[in-house]
Amino acid sequence: SVGSAARRLPLPDDQELRRMRSISSARLSRLSRSRRSRLTVIAIVLTALLATALQLPQQAFAAVNPHSPIGRFDTLAMTNGQLAVRGWVLDPDGHGPIHADVYITNTATGARRGIRTVANAARPDIGRAYPAWGAAHGISLTVAEPNGTYQVCVYGINAGPGANTGLGCRQLVVNNNPSGAVTSLQRVPGGLAVAGWAADPNSAGPIAVDVYVDKTARRLAANVPTTASLRAFPNYGKNHGFSATLSVAAGVHQICVYAINVGAGTTNPTLSCQSVTVSANPFGKLDSVTRVSATTMLVQGWAIDPDTLAATTVRFTADGVAVGSTYPTTVARPDVTTVYPAYPGKPHGYRVTVPVDAAEHQVCLVAVNAAATPGSDVVGNCRDLPAQNATAPPVPTNIQAWPGNGSGVVGWTAPATSGGAQVDAYRVTLVPTGKSVVVPVTTNQVSMGGLTNGKPYAFTVAAHNIKGWGTAAKSATVKPSLLPPQITPAPVSTSRYIRDLTGNAATDAALMRTRGASDAAHNPSGHRYLILLQVGGQDMSRGGVLLSATSKFVTNAAVVNAMKAYLDGYATQQKSYAPLTLAIGTNNDVDVSGSSGASWANNIVDPVASYAGRYPGVVVSGADDIEPGFSADAAQSRAWLTGFLGSTKSGFVFNGSADGCSTRAAGQACNNGWRMTDLQWLSGGAAPTRITSLPQIYNTAMPLQWKYISLTGTSAGRTRINFGGPLTEVTACSQAGSCGSLSNVTAWKQLWAAISSSPATKQYDMPNGTDLRIN
């Protein structure tokens, strides 16, 4: 076959190619018909080899019938709004042009039409490859089609012996709609500068674009030279760009750009639609602040007013107070002009010496709005200026540590400035591992993980300023435990107003043992609990207690007997990893003095605490319901707590109220001559590491009162109150039918939110929540 013969022939060299090209159609015409036929076949084979050497398409040369047309479907594209078919075809049996049939099928609808065209377009490359046939064998057909996807197939039509030849099929998406892009939208004096390009496949000339500012349209001609359109429309020239300055007031605007269709398209496509905030205010940056002397500083940066190309004016503040004068921008800043090319006018940089005192300051840029233009002065970024005579910072104060589950937390109070130098960081180191972290000055609490539960750890904290690190302060030792920090409402334990003791040892013990077992059974594993047993007011003359809200008297010994029995019962049902703090409480409404405080420690708390030593996971503390509305005044209540703390090593739980205290400010007066300072001292300030505050949170005002009581201390340099959680009395009120209280979960959330709203009162966790019942 011709195909197998072509495969067996060697590739011609250059001399052979020149010899084959020298064969003319005139010489072929003088040959006999038989010889001519043989030479025709040979010519086809040799020409196929020539085409291979020239890298021309030649799929038809492998045809079984050597008399069928040969050629190729080269390209299918959109040109000037029309579907353009390009290729070539010739018939081996004749030298003149032949027909080509083009079939166009809409792939979505299946509609098909055929077009016959003469393949006579000039194709010099074909003429060189097939010199006996010449160059007039190109297929060049343009057809307008609506939008859609089309498959186009081309056939060479046979003109003698042989059969029609399929030259191939191609697929093309026809989109008659215009296209383009918005290449730039930026703030310039007078508004916004918009630029881009748009072109329509149905027209080589410029088209229009509509630019909308909100609902107001402006029509532009896309006739500016640009190279941006050449990639999509390489044959349409460069005159398809557009640009304009839009007059836009300050504020938020919707900027949309549409290309306007011409010809067969169906829509005006959106080139861009975006929300743009236009500011009339100046802007800039403070690059650096350097102290020159005790009285001056060097400031450098840049500023631009978007409403003018003129120089911008700047001024400066030190800790919010204006320093120096106003200064025009006079320094060229090519880097700024590169970023903001719409402002190539006056220099936009500044480098000025400004007067300032020797202390450390935060220096801020103020870009001054140009006169007679929209906008206002704007405070820019700030930089720290070191003090002239700074020294290393003093030791941080009030170092406190708390254990977590495999972790520990340390908090502290910032030291005073030293030589005018402000603290800018802290370094916290874990002892004994030596692990350190450095935190910013805005942080006064750090948590470290990876600790071993049960192993003792401590923390050191050192402050840093421009002179380096100061001396570190060390916390007390803490031991991490399996109990995680409580940052959601704690499980609610049951606390009790004790009103039904009789003084009979056996009866009281049985009663309290049952209650202890019941309370423990309701406290699940994995949490620490605080239970308050509120016994009543002290009767010092008879050596006992008037039971809560009653006139019943029992001796101190009877109270101790009842508390021991409660612990016995509790231990029978206590869950693993559920440690208990049992707080035994009195109030400030009967005998309140330093001696009565000492008596509560010596005659009630210490004996029960000693007894509790047999039960791991139980700690006994004293407690006092101290309220401004009770009979004892602030001085007497202070004396009571002093007497208690001085007579025992046990902890103390404050469970009082803040009657009449402010919900808006620290350091204010409360009811009956009390002040917030009194309640701050009683609820934590007297002994921050020994006192847990369990305030009454019965309504929504109380959490705010306790936030500001805590701030009363921190604003005076004292430690914040350690809130264990809220005390509520939902159950007791339900039993009595004469009061109201928030639920403990709600109270926990509100107290946590209140103290978390200020860095000075925020805690690592708040582990407890307890609700009072009667008996």
CSV table of C-alpha atoms in Angstrom, one decimal, residues 125-438:
chain,number,residue,atom,x,y,z
A,125,ASP,CA,3.3,26.9,2.9
A,126,ILE,CA,1.2,24.4,1.0
A,127,GLY,CA,2.6,25.7,-2.3
A,128,ARG,CA,6.1,25.1,-1.0
A,129,ALA,CA,5.3,21.6,0.2
A,130,TYR,CA,3.3,20.7,-3.0
A,131,PRO,CA,4.8,22.8,-5.8
A,132,ALA,CA,2.9,20.8,-8.5
A,133,TRP,CA,-0.4,21.9,-7.0
A,134,GLY,CA,0.5,25.5,-6.0
A,135,ALA,CA,-0.7,27.6,-3.0
A,136,ALA,CA,-4.4,28.2,-3.7
A,137,HIS,CA,-5.8,25.4,-1.5
A,138,GLY,CA,-6.5,27.2,1.8
A,139,ILE,CA,-9.9,26.9,3.6
A,140,SER,CA,-11.0,30.3,5.1
A,141,LEU,CA,-14.6,30.6,6.2
A,142,THR,CA,-16.1,33.0,8.7
A,143,VAL,CA,-19.6,32.4,10.1
A,144,ALA,CA,-21.7,34.4,12.6
A,145,GLU,CA,-23.2,32.3,15.3
A,146,PRO,CA,-25.2,33.1,18.5
A,147,ASN,CA,-23.8,32.4,21.9
A,148,GLY,CA,-23.3,28.7,22.6
A,149,THR,CA,-20.9,25.7,22.3
A,150,TYR,CA,-20.3,24.4,18.8
A,151,GLN,CA,-18.7,21.4,17.2
A,152,VAL,CA,-17.3,22.1,13.7
A,153,CYS,CA,-16.2,19.3,11.3
A,154,VAL,CA,-14.5,19.9,8.0
A,155,TYR,CA,-14.4,17.5,4.9
A,156,GLY,CA,-12.4,17.7,1.7
A,157,ILE,CA,-14.8,17.0,-1.3
A,158,ASN,CA,-13.3,14.5,-3.8
A,159,ALA,CA,-13.0,15.7,-7.4
A,160,GLY,CA,-12.3,12.4,-9.3
A,161,PRO,CA,-11.4,8.9,-8.3
A,162,GLY,CA,-11.4,8.4,-4.5
A,163,ALA,CA,-13.7,9.5,-1.7
A,164,ASN,CA,-14.4,12.6,0.4
A,165,THR,CA,-11.9,12.9,3.3
A,166,GLY,CA,-12.7,14.0,6.9
A,167,LEU,CA,-10.2,16.6,8.0
A,168,GLY,CA,-11.2,16.6,11.7
A,169,CYS,CA,-13.5,18.2,14.2
A,170,ARG,CA,-13.0,20.9,16.8
A,171,GLN,CA,-15.1,22.5,19.5
A,172,LEU,CA,-15.5,26.2,20.4
A,173,VAL,CA,-17.5,28.2,22.9
A,174,VAL,CA,-19.0,31.3,21.1
A,175,ASN,CA,-19.5,34.3,23.4
A,176,ASN,CA,-20.6,37.4,21.6
A,177,ASN,CA,-20.8,39.4,24.9
A,178,PRO,CA,-18.1,41.9,25.6
A,179,SER,CA,-15.4,41.3,28.2
A,180,GLY,CA,-12.8,43.2,30.0
A,181,ALA,CA,-11.4,44.1,33.5
A,182,VAL,CA,-11.0,46.9,36.0
A,183,THR,CA,-7.2,47.0,36.5
A,184,SER,CA,-7.1,49.9,39.0
A,185,LEU,CA,-9.4,51.6,41.5
A,186,GLN,CA,-7.6,54.0,43.8
A,187,ARG,CA,-8.1,57.1,45.9
A,188,VAL,CA,-6.9,60.3,44.1
A,189,PRO,CA,-7.4,64.0,44.8
A,190,GLY,CA,-11.0,64.7,43.9
A,191,GLY,CA,-12.3,61.2,44.3
A,192,LEU,CA,-11.5,57.8,42.8
A,193,ALA,CA,-9.5,56.9,39.7
A,194,VAL,CA,-10.8,53.9,37.8
A,195,ALA,CA,-9.0,52.3,34.9
A,196,GLY,CA,-9.3,49.1,32.8
A,197,TRP,CA,-10.2,47.8,29.4
A,198,ALA,CA,-13.2,46.4,27.5
A,199,ALA,CA,-13.8,45.0,24.0
A,200,ASP,CA,-16.6,43.3,22.1
A,201,PRO,CA,-15.9,40.2,19.9
A,202,ASN,CA,-18.4,41.6,17.3
A,203,SER,CA,-16.4,44.9,16.8
A,204,ALA,CA,-12.8,45.7,16.4
A,205,GLY,CA,-13.5,49.3,17.3
A,206,PRO,CA,-13.9,50.8,20.8
A,207,ILE,CA,-17.0,50.2,22.9
A,208,ALA,CA,-18.5,52.0,25.8
A,209,VAL,CA,-18.4,51.2,29.5
A,210,ASP,CA,-20.8,52.4,32.2
A,211,VAL,CA,-19.4,53.2,35.6
A,212,TYR,CA,-21.9,53.4,38.5
A,213,VAL,CA,-21.1,55.2,41.7
A,214,ASP,CA,-23.9,53.8,43.9
A,215,LYS,CA,-26.9,54.5,41.6
A,216,THR,CA,-25.4,57.2,39.5
A,217,ALA,CA,-24.0,56.2,36.1
A,218,ARG,CA,-21.3,57.7,33.9
A,219,ARG,CA,-20.6,56.4,30.4
A,220,LEU,CA,-16.9,56.2,29.3
A,221,ALA,CA,-15.4,55.3,25.9
A,222,ALA,CA,-13.0,52.4,26.0
A,223,ASN,CA,-10.7,53.9,23.4
A,224,VAL,CA,-7.4,54.5,25.2
A,225,PRO,CA,-4.4,52.5,24.0
A,226,THR,CA,-3.6,49.6,26.3
A,227,THR,CA,-1.9,46.2,26.0
A,228,ALA,CA,-4.1,44.7,28.6
A,229,SER,CA,-6.7,43.6,26.0
A,230,LEU,CA,-4.3,42.0,23.6
A,231,ARG,CA,-4.3,38.6,25.3
A,232,ALA,CA,-8.0,38.1,24.9
A,233,PHE,CA,-8.3,40.0,21.6
A,234,PRO,CA,-5.0,39.8,19.8
A,235,ASN,CA,-6.4,40.9,16.5
A,236,TYR,CA,-8.5,43.9,17.7
A,237,GLY,CA,-5.7,46.4,18.2
A,238,LYS,CA,-4.8,48.3,21.4
A,239,ASN,CA,-7.5,51.0,21.6
A,240,HIS,CA,-9.7,49.4,24.2
A,241,GLY,CA,-8.7,51.0,27.5
A,242,PHE,CA,-10.6,53.4,29.7
A,243,SER,CA,-9.8,55.6,32.6
A,244,ALA,CA,-11.6,58.4,34.5
A,245,THR,CA,-11.6,60.2,37.8
A,246,LEU,CA,-14.9,59.8,39.7
A,247,SER,CA,-16.0,62.6,42.0
A,248,VAL,CA,-16.9,60.7,45.2
A,249,ALA,CA,-17.7,62.1,48.6
A,250,ALA,CA,-16.3,60.5,51.8
A,251,GLY,CA,-18.1,57.4,52.9
A,252,VAL,CA,-18.9,53.9,51.8
A,253,HIS,CA,-19.8,53.6,48.1
A,254,GLN,CA,-20.7,50.8,45.6
A,255,ILE,CA,-18.5,51.1,42.5
A,256,CYS,CA,-19.7,48.9,39.6
A,257,VAL,CA,-18.4,48.9,36.0
A,258,TYR,CA,-20.2,47.3,33.0
A,259,ALA,CA,-19.1,46.7,29.4
A,260,ILE,CA,-21.8,47.7,26.9
A,261,ASN,CA,-22.6,45.1,24.3
A,262,VAL,CA,-22.7,45.7,20.6
A,263,GLY,CA,-23.7,43.2,18.0
A,264,ALA,CA,-24.9,39.7,18.7
A,265,GLY,CA,-24.3,39.6,22.5
A,266,THR,CA,-27.1,39.1,25.0
A,267,THR,CA,-25.9,41.2,28.1
A,268,ASN,CA,-23.8,43.9,29.4
A,269,PRO,CA,-21.4,42.0,31.6
A,270,THR,CA,-20.2,43.2,35.0
A,271,LEU,CA,-16.4,43.9,35.0
A,272,SER,CA,-16.3,44.8,38.7
A,273,CYS,CA,-18.6,45.6,41.5
A,274,GLN,CA,-17.1,46.4,44.9
A,275,SER,CA,-17.7,48.3,48.1
A,276,VAL,CA,-15.2,51.1,48.6
A,277,THR,CA,-14.6,53.2,51.6
A,278,VAL,CA,-13.5,56.7,50.6
A,279,SER,CA,-11.9,58.7,53.4
A,280,ALA,CA,-11.2,62.4,53.2
A,281,ASN,CA,-8.9,62.2,56.2
A,282,PRO,CA,-5.1,62.4,55.8
A,283,PHE,CA,-3.0,59.3,56.6
A,284,GLY,CA,0.6,58.4,57.1
A,285,LYS,CA,3.1,56.6,59.3
A,286,LEU,CA,5.5,57.4,62.1
A,287,ASP,CA,8.6,55.3,61.1
A,288,SER,CA,10.9,56.0,64.0
A,289,VAL,CA,11.4,58.1,67.1
A,290,THR,CA,14.9,58.6,68.5
A,291,ARG,CA,16.0,60.5,71.6
A,292,VAL,CA,18.5,63.2,70.7
A,293,SER,CA,18.9,64.7,74.2
A,294,ALA,CA,17.1,65.2,77.4
A,295,THR,CA,15.0,67.9,75.7
A,296,THR,CA,14.6,66.8,72.1
A,297,MET,CA,13.7,63.8,69.9
A,298,LEU,CA,14.0,63.1,66.2
A,299,VAL,CA,10.9,61.8,64.4
A,300,GLN,CA,10.7,60.5,60.9
A,301,GLY,CA,7.9,59.2,58.6
A,302,TRP,CA,5.5,60.3,55.9
A,303,ALA,CA,1.9,61.6,55.5
A,304,ILE,CA,-0.6,62.2,52.6
A,305,ASP,CA,-3.8,64.2,52.4
A,306,PRO,CA,-6.0,62.4,49.8
A,307,ASP,CA,-7.6,65.6,48.7
A,308,THR,CA,-4.5,67.4,47.6
A,309,LEU,CA,-1.1,66.9,45.9
A,310,ALA,CA,0.4,69.6,48.1
A,311,ALA,CA,2.6,68.9,51.1
A,312,THR,CA,0.9,67.6,54.2
A,313,THR,CA,1.2,69.0,57.7
A,314,VAL,CA,2.0,66.8,60.7
A,315,ARG,CA,2.2,67.3,64.5
A,316,PHE,CA,3.0,65.0,67.4
A,317,THR,CA,1.8,64.0,70.9
A,318,ALA,CA,3.7,62.5,73.8
A,319,ASP,CA,1.4,60.4,76.0
A,320,GLY,CA,-1.6,62.2,74.4
A,321,VAL,CA,-0.2,65.7,75.0
A,322,ALA,CA,0.8,67.9,72.1
A,323,VAL,CA,4.5,68.6,71.8
A,324,GLY,CA,6.4,71.0,69.5
A,325,SER,CA,4.7,72.7,66.6
A,326,THR,CA,3.2,71.7,63.2
A,327,TYR,CA,5.6,70.6,60.5
A,328,PRO,CA,5.2,70.3,56.7
A,329,THR,CA,6.3,67.3,54.8
A,330,THR,CA,9.5,68.3,53.0
A,331,VAL,CA,11.5,65.0,52.5
A,332,ALA,CA,11.2,63.1,49.2
A,333,ARG,CA,9.9,59.6,49.7
A,334,PRO,CA,10.1,57.6,46.4
A,335,ASP,CA,9.0,54.5,48.3
A,336,VAL,CA,5.8,56.2,49.3
A,337,THR,CA,5.2,57.5,45.8
A,338,THR,CA,5.6,54.0,44.4
A,339,VAL,CA,2.8,52.7,46.7
A,340,TYR,CA,0.6,55.8,46.1
A,341,PRO,CA,1.4,56.8,42.4
A,342,ALA,CA,-1.6,59.1,42.3
A,343,TYR,CA,0.3,61.5,44.6
A,344,PRO,CA,3.5,62.4,42.7
A,345,GLY,CA,3.5,66.1,43.7
A,346,LYS,CA,5.1,67.6,46.7
A,347,PRO,CA,7.4,65.5,49.0
A,348,HIS,CA,5.5,63.5,51.5
A,349,GLY,CA,8.2,62.6,54.1
A,350,TYR,CA,9.2,64.4,57.3
A,351,ARG,CA,12.3,64.3,59.4
A,352,VAL,CA,12.1,66.8,62.3
A,353,THR,CA,13.5,67.5,65.7
A,354,VAL,CA,10.7,68.0,68.3
A,355,PRO,CA,11.0,69.2,71.9
A,356,VAL,CA,10.2,66.7,74.6
A,357,ASP,CA,11.1,66.2,78.3
A,358,ALA,CA,13.5,63.5,79.6
A,359,ALA,CA,10.8,61.0,80.7
A,360,GLU,CA,9.7,58.0,78.7
A,361,HIS,CA,6.7,58.6,76.4
A,362,GLN,CA,4.5,57.1,73.8
A,363,VAL,CA,4.9,59.4,70.8
A,364,CYS,CA,2.1,59.5,68.2
A,365,LEU,CA,1.7,61.0,64.7
A,366,VAL,CA,-1.2,63.3,64.0
A,367,ALA,CA,-1.8,64.0,60.3
A,368,VAL,CA,-3.3,67.4,59.9
A,369,ASN,CA,-6.1,67.8,57.5
A,370,ALA,CA,-5.4,70.3,54.7
A,371,ALA,CA,-7.3,73.6,55.1
A,372,ALA,CA,-10.4,74.0,52.9
A,373,THR,CA,-10.6,70.3,52.2
A,374,PRO,CA,-12.9,67.6,53.6
A,375,GLY,CA,-11.8,65.5,56.5
A,376,SER,CA,-10.3,66.0,59.9
A,377,ASP,CA,-7.0,65.4,61.7
A,378,VAL,CA,-6.1,61.8,62.2
A,379,VAL,CA,-4.0,60.1,64.9
A,380,GLY,CA,-1.7,57.7,63.2
A,381,ASN,CA,0.6,55.0,64.7
A,382,CYS,CA,2.7,55.5,67.8
A,383,ARG,CA,6.3,54.7,68.9
A,384,ASP,CA,7.9,54.5,72.3
A,385,LEU,CA,10.5,57.1,73.2
A,386,PRO,CA,13.0,56.0,75.9
A,387,ALA,CA,13.6,58.1,79.0
A,388,GLN,CA,16.8,60.0,79.3
A,389,ASN,CA,17.8,58.6,82.7
A,390,ALA,CA,16.2,55.2,82.8
A,391,THR,CA,17.3,52.5,85.2
A,392,ALA,CA,16.4,48.8,85.3
A,393,PRO,CA,12.9,48.1,86.7
A,394,PRO,CA,12.1,47.2,90.3
A,395,VAL,CA,10.7,43.9,91.4
A,396,PRO,CA,7.1,43.0,90.4
A,397,THR,CA,4.8,42.7,93.4
A,398,ASN,CA,1.9,40.5,94.6
A,399,ILE,CA,3.3,37.4,93.0
A,400,GLN,CA,0.6,34.7,93.3
A,401,ALA,CA,0.5,31.2,91.9
A,402,TRP,CA,-2.3,28.6,91.4
A,403,PRO,CA,-2.0,24.9,90.5
A,404,GLY,CA,-3.8,23.4,87.5
A,405,ASN,CA,-4.0,20.0,86.0
A,406,GLY,CA,-0.5,19.4,84.8
A,407,SER,CA,0.0,23.1,84.8
A,408,GLY,CA,0.5,26.2,86.9
A,409,VAL,CA,-0.5,29.8,86.7
A,410,VAL,CA,1.3,32.8,88.1
A,411,GLY,CA,0.0,36.4,88.4
A,412,TRP,CA,1.6,39.6,89.5
A,413,THR,CA,1.2,43.4,89.8
A,414,ALA,CA,3.4,45.7,87.7
A,415,PRO,CA,6.3,47.5,89.4
A,416,ALA,CA,6.6,51.2,89.4
A,417,THR,CA,8.6,53.0,86.7
A,418,SER,CA,12.3,53.5,87.2
A,419,GLY,CA,14.0,56.7,86.1
A,420,GLY,CA,11.0,57.4,83.9
A,421,ALA,CA,11.4,54.1,82.0
A,422,GLN,CA,8.2,52.1,81.4
A,423,VAL,CA,8.2,48.3,81.8
A,424,ASP,CA,7.8,46.7,78.3
A,425,ALA,CA,7.9,43.0,79.0
A,426,TYR,CA,8.1,40.3,81.7
A,427,ARG,CA,10.0,37.1,81.9
A,428,VAL,CA,8.4,34.2,83.8
A,429,THR,CA,10.6,31.3,84.8
A,430,LEU,CA,9.5,28.0,86.2
A,431,VAL,CA,11.5,26.6,89.2
A,432,PRO,CA,13.2,24.2,89.2
A,433,THR,CA,13.1,23.4,85.4
A,434,GLY,CA,14.3,26.8,84.3
A,435,LYS,CA,11.8,27.0,81.5
A,436,SER,CA,11.1,30.7,80.7
A,437,VAL,CA,8.7,32.7,78.6
A,438,VAL,CA,8.7,36.4,77.8
